[in-house]
XYZ file of C-alpha atoms in Angstrom:
304
model
C -6.580 -66.267 64.744
C -9.596 -65.853 62.443
C -9.663 -62.118 63.123
C -5.962 -61.914 62.287
C -6.486 -63.738 58.966
C -9.502 -61.560 58.168
C -7.414 -58.462 58.856
C -4.668 -59.703 56.544
C -7.239 -60.464 53.847
C -8.699 -56.964 54.110
C -5.221 -55.472 53.846
C -4.573 -57.503 50.682
C -7.831 -56.340 49.106
C -7.049 -52.713 49.954
C -3.570 -53.116 48.476
C -4.964 -54.517 45.210
C -7.549 -51.736 44.987
C -4.890 -49.105 45.661
C -2.612 -50.563 42.969
C -5.535 -50.598 40.549
C -6.300 -46.928 41.256
C -2.634 -46.028 40.820
C -2.519 -47.863 37.485
C -5.650 -46.078 36.239
C -4.149 -42.738 37.233
C -0.908 -43.638 35.452
C -2.799 -44.667 32.303
C -4.760 -41.426 32.385
C -1.556 -39.411 32.832
C 0.084 -41.183 29.890
C -3.006 -40.667 27.763
C -3.115 -36.933 28.481
C 0.567 -36.745 27.535
C -0.261 -38.498 24.262
C -3.033 -35.996 23.593
C -0.704 -33.102 24.295
C 2.022 -34.446 22.012
C -0.444 -35.155 19.192
C -2.008 -31.718 19.429
C 1.327 -29.890 19.499
C 2.786 -31.854 16.599
C -0.273 -31.491 14.404
C -0.181 -27.740 15.001
C 3.558 -27.730 14.346
C 2.859 -29.108 10.886
C 1.368 -25.773 9.905
C 4.824 -24.194 9.954
C 5.739 -25.916 6.685
C 2.539 -24.875 4.955
C 1.371 -21.718 3.200
C -1.249 -20.211 5.499
C -2.989 -18.049 2.892
C -5.425 -20.750 1.822
C -6.720 -22.971 4.590
C -9.215 -25.718 5.046
C -10.776 -26.296 8.438
C -10.611 -29.788 9.836
C -12.757 -30.295 12.890
C -11.926 -33.314 14.980
C -14.991 -33.620 17.185
C -14.282 -36.154 19.911
C -10.888 -36.725 18.295
C -9.219 -37.200 21.632
C -12.064 -38.999 23.375
C -10.390 -40.922 26.188
C -13.462 -42.151 27.975
C -12.180 -45.731 27.776
C -9.449 -44.750 30.202
C -11.739 -43.343 32.837
C -12.751 -39.822 31.851
C -15.863 -38.565 30.097
C -14.251 -35.410 28.813
C -13.148 -35.038 25.215
C -11.112 -32.398 23.465
C -12.577 -30.724 20.409
C -9.759 -29.470 18.255
C -10.050 -27.128 15.298
C -6.983 -27.258 13.103
C -6.560 -25.033 10.118
C -4.238 -26.790 7.742
C -3.138 -25.284 4.476
C -3.886 -26.970 1.200
C -1.255 -25.080 -0.737
C 2.503 -25.461 -0.318
C 4.807 -22.609 -1.263
C 6.668 -23.524 -4.432
C 10.276 -23.484 -3.250
C 13.339 -24.337 -5.343
C 16.418 -25.745 -3.635
C 19.847 -25.566 -5.252
C 21.074 -29.005 -6.279
C 24.683 -29.707 -5.357
C 24.987 -32.386 -8.040
C 24.239 -29.947 -10.838
C 20.693 -31.130 -11.572
C 17.981 -28.663 -12.555
C 16.398 -26.956 -9.557
C 13.039 -28.580 -10.424
C 14.571 -32.047 -10.308
C 13.957 -33.906 -7.065
C 13.907 -37.259 -5.356
C 10.899 -39.567 -5.462
C 8.631 -40.439 -2.549
C 8.003 -44.163 -2.883
C 5.850 -45.983 -0.326
C 5.523 -49.722 0.237
C 2.227 -50.850 1.731
C 0.647 -54.175 2.580
C -0.595 -56.408 5.352
C 1.609 -57.398 8.261
C 4.224 -59.978 7.185
C 3.669 -59.200 3.503
C 7.391 -58.605 2.962
C 7.403 -54.787 2.918
C 10.359 -54.289 5.228
C 12.622 -56.744 3.416
C 11.687 -55.405 0.001
C 12.113 -51.785 1.138
C 15.688 -52.490 2.191
C 16.454 -54.361 -1.036
C 14.954 -51.590 -3.152
C 16.975 -48.886 -1.398
C 20.141 -50.939 -1.841
C 19.367 -51.418 -5.541
C 18.931 -47.675 -6.133
C 22.109 -46.862 -4.215
C 23.958 -49.337 -6.415
C 22.656 -47.459 -9.453
C 24.189 -44.249 -8.120
C 21.013 -42.619 -6.829
C 20.883 -40.725 -3.549
C 18.412 -42.758 -1.502
C 17.278 -43.298 2.088
C 15.109 -45.981 3.652
C 12.414 -44.731 6.067
C 9.807 -46.531 8.123
C 6.612 -45.525 9.912
C 5.984 -45.513 12.722
C 9.344 -43.913 13.450
C 9.782 -45.423 16.905
C 12.818 -43.389 17.964
C 10.907 -40.125 18.364
C 9.038 -39.204 21.541
C 5.685 -39.978 19.941
C 7.139 -43.083 18.310
C 8.134 -44.484 21.698
C 4.522 -44.202 22.879
C 3.352 -45.986 19.737
C 5.925 -48.738 20.231
C 4.685 -49.405 23.770
C 1.136 -49.647 22.460
C 2.002 -51.991 19.584
C 3.915 -54.321 21.894
C 0.890 -54.461 24.246
C 2.734 -52.638 27.027
C 0.251 -49.747 27.195
C -3.442 -49.221 26.497
C -4.898 -46.328 24.487
C -8.271 -45.884 22.843
C -8.568 -46.112 19.061
C -8.909 -42.380 18.384
C -5.890 -41.461 20.485
C -3.541 -44.010 18.916
C -4.708 -43.021 15.429
C -3.794 -39.393 16.075
C -0.448 -40.428 17.524
C 0.336 -42.336 14.328
C -0.616 -39.244 12.324
C 1.480 -36.967 14.533
C 4.416 -39.326 14.028
C 4.218 -38.687 10.282
C 3.705 -34.938 10.660
C 6.807 -34.563 12.813
C 8.868 -35.890 9.877
C 7.117 -33.916 7.126
C 9.504 -30.967 6.938
C 12.569 -33.214 6.825
C 10.869 -35.375 4.207
C 10.218 -32.429 1.897
C 13.735 -31.080 2.399
C 15.244 -34.446 1.475
C 13.081 -34.818 -1.625
C 13.794 -31.313 -2.902
C 17.524 -31.850 -2.405
C 17.390 -34.872 -4.716
C 17.127 -37.746 -2.220
C 14.693 -40.541 -3.062
C 12.860 -41.915 -0.024
C 11.766 -45.539 0.190
C 9.132 -45.554 2.937
C 7.887 -48.684 4.683
C 4.242 -47.789 5.546
C 2.648 -44.359 5.352
C -0.759 -42.724 5.820
C -2.593 -45.519 4.005
C -1.621 -47.944 6.755
C -2.811 -45.522 9.412
C -6.208 -45.131 7.779
C -6.686 -48.789 6.807
C -5.827 -50.118 10.262
C -7.948 -47.572 12.148
C -10.913 -47.992 9.797
C -10.621 -51.755 10.308
C -11.350 -51.096 13.989
C -14.644 -49.473 13.023
C -13.651 -45.799 12.926
C -15.123 -43.668 10.142
C -12.727 -43.706 7.194
C -13.175 -39.990 6.448
C -12.404 -39.161 10.075
C -9.282 -41.314 9.788
C -8.142 -39.516 6.618
C -8.675 -36.006 8.020
C -5.460 -35.620 10.094
C -3.408 -37.092 7.218
C -4.659 -34.483 4.756
C -1.863 -32.137 3.703
C 1.013 -34.551 4.194
C 3.169 -35.098 1.116
C 1.510 -37.395 -1.398
C 3.608 -40.366 -2.551
C 4.749 -40.408 -6.161
C 4.317 -44.172 -6.151
C 2.651 -46.678 -3.827
C 3.849 -50.258 -4.191
C 1.269 -52.563 -2.634
C 2.428 -56.092 -1.867
C -0.753 -58.089 -2.309
C -0.882 -61.243 -0.218
C -3.867 -63.143 1.237
C -4.098 -62.703 5.023
C -3.971 -66.485 5.414
C -0.613 -66.648 3.621
C 0.807 -63.798 5.694
C -0.228 -65.636 8.865
C 1.963 -68.588 7.849
C 5.127 -66.480 7.929
C 7.556 -66.383 10.839
C 6.826 -64.557 14.107
C 3.225 -63.857 13.115
C 1.159 -62.742 16.107
C 3.952 -61.007 18.019
C 2.418 -57.544 17.701
C -1.058 -56.279 18.507
C -2.555 -56.168 15.005
C -1.303 -59.539 13.768
C -4.670 -61.292 13.965
C -6.155 -63.014 10.944
C -9.705 -61.617 11.133
C -8.420 -58.108 11.710
C -5.973 -58.336 8.798
C -8.858 -59.300 6.497
C -10.608 -56.056 7.441
C -7.394 -54.103 6.843
C -7.094 -55.632 3.357
C -10.647 -54.512 2.568
C -9.899 -50.908 3.523
C -6.668 -50.923 1.538
C -8.801 -51.703 -1.524
C -10.966 -48.664 -0.804
C -7.900 -46.402 -0.589
C -6.283 -47.424 -3.884
C -5.782 -44.696 -6.487
C -3.838 -44.072 -9.703
C -0.492 -43.874 -7.885
C -0.754 -47.507 -6.746
C 0.957 -50.460 -8.389
C -0.203 -53.871 -7.186
C 2.477 -56.551 -6.931
C 1.686 -60.184 -6.150
C 3.482 -60.772 -2.857
C 3.149 -64.546 -3.231
C 5.517 -64.630 -6.209
C 9.125 -65.752 -5.674
C 11.181 -63.005 -4.039
C 13.246 -62.413 -7.192
C 10.098 -61.863 -9.276
C 8.722 -59.408 -6.722
C 12.036 -57.526 -6.671
C 12.062 -57.275 -10.470
C 8.614 -55.679 -10.619
C 9.371 -53.267 -7.783
C 12.587 -52.152 -9.473
C 10.871 -51.513 -12.804
C 8.099 -49.410 -11.275
C 10.592 -47.528 -9.108
C 13.043 -46.626 -11.888
C 10.192 -45.238 -13.975
C 8.989 -43.121 -11.045
C 12.463 -41.835 -10.156
C 13.057 -40.770 -13.761
C 9.768 -38.842 -13.795
C 10.651 -36.980 -10.586
C 14.118 -36.121 -11.879
C 12.405 -34.486 -14.861
C 10.635 -32.094 -12.497
C 7.340 -33.715 -11.479
C 5.937 -31.330 -8.811
C 5.252 -32.443 -5.264
C 1.621 -32.677 -4.235
C -0.337 -33.071 -1.024
C -2.244 -36.086 0.151
C -6.029 -36.145 -0.354
C -6.291 -32.525 -1.493
């Protein structure tokens, strides 16, 4: 009887070990797929760029996946242009060919109100007769976006470098469509952009310049609306803690790195004000920006 029980126990241990090995192999397979998608999409971004003037971006250890059981890393050399061909697209609504839509980004900590305010702002502009679309990153409906969604909902595990590059690839795969929309006169209201990617990854301890490198060359926003709210206040809002990054200490670090990234395109709005007051400020800043872009303000590239 004892030998029978011991045999059953050994079988159970072997089964657990086998399942563990299978899971590690599955994680490694998923991770390699992520690497492949990121690499392909970042290279694909070059198709929308002028290749005459290039800047080399070396991502040493960019795809280091040692945390998932391998010591190998991929060293990728991407040559990304820092000059976009100046194209003019015919405007169907009779505007000047230089006139275009505005790229307006809303940034802030988790639960700062970005998503709600993005939707309200897009609705406001549409009511004023502007051509407008509401976008959000990560775009979870793409192939890369689905991988990101699994990670954010704690259903998969990836190391910090890999998930950062997936976030970047998710933005690059939309770059061409973004530029086409803007040049055709559509204003884009974007919930999160490259600043989120850099701030969140840097908050994990990654070098901030390394984090900015794969974002370099994306379209630069015409306006960044930052909803400023203390992490403690954000934590009091509904459903806080559902996703991976909704942790108070971590959000404090994110807020610090947002401060480092601020530049002249940013407008800081107190997210603790009543919703109507926040809406009023966002609308004023946005209308001013849209008017400037309709007068022919040229597009520019991020961090170049």
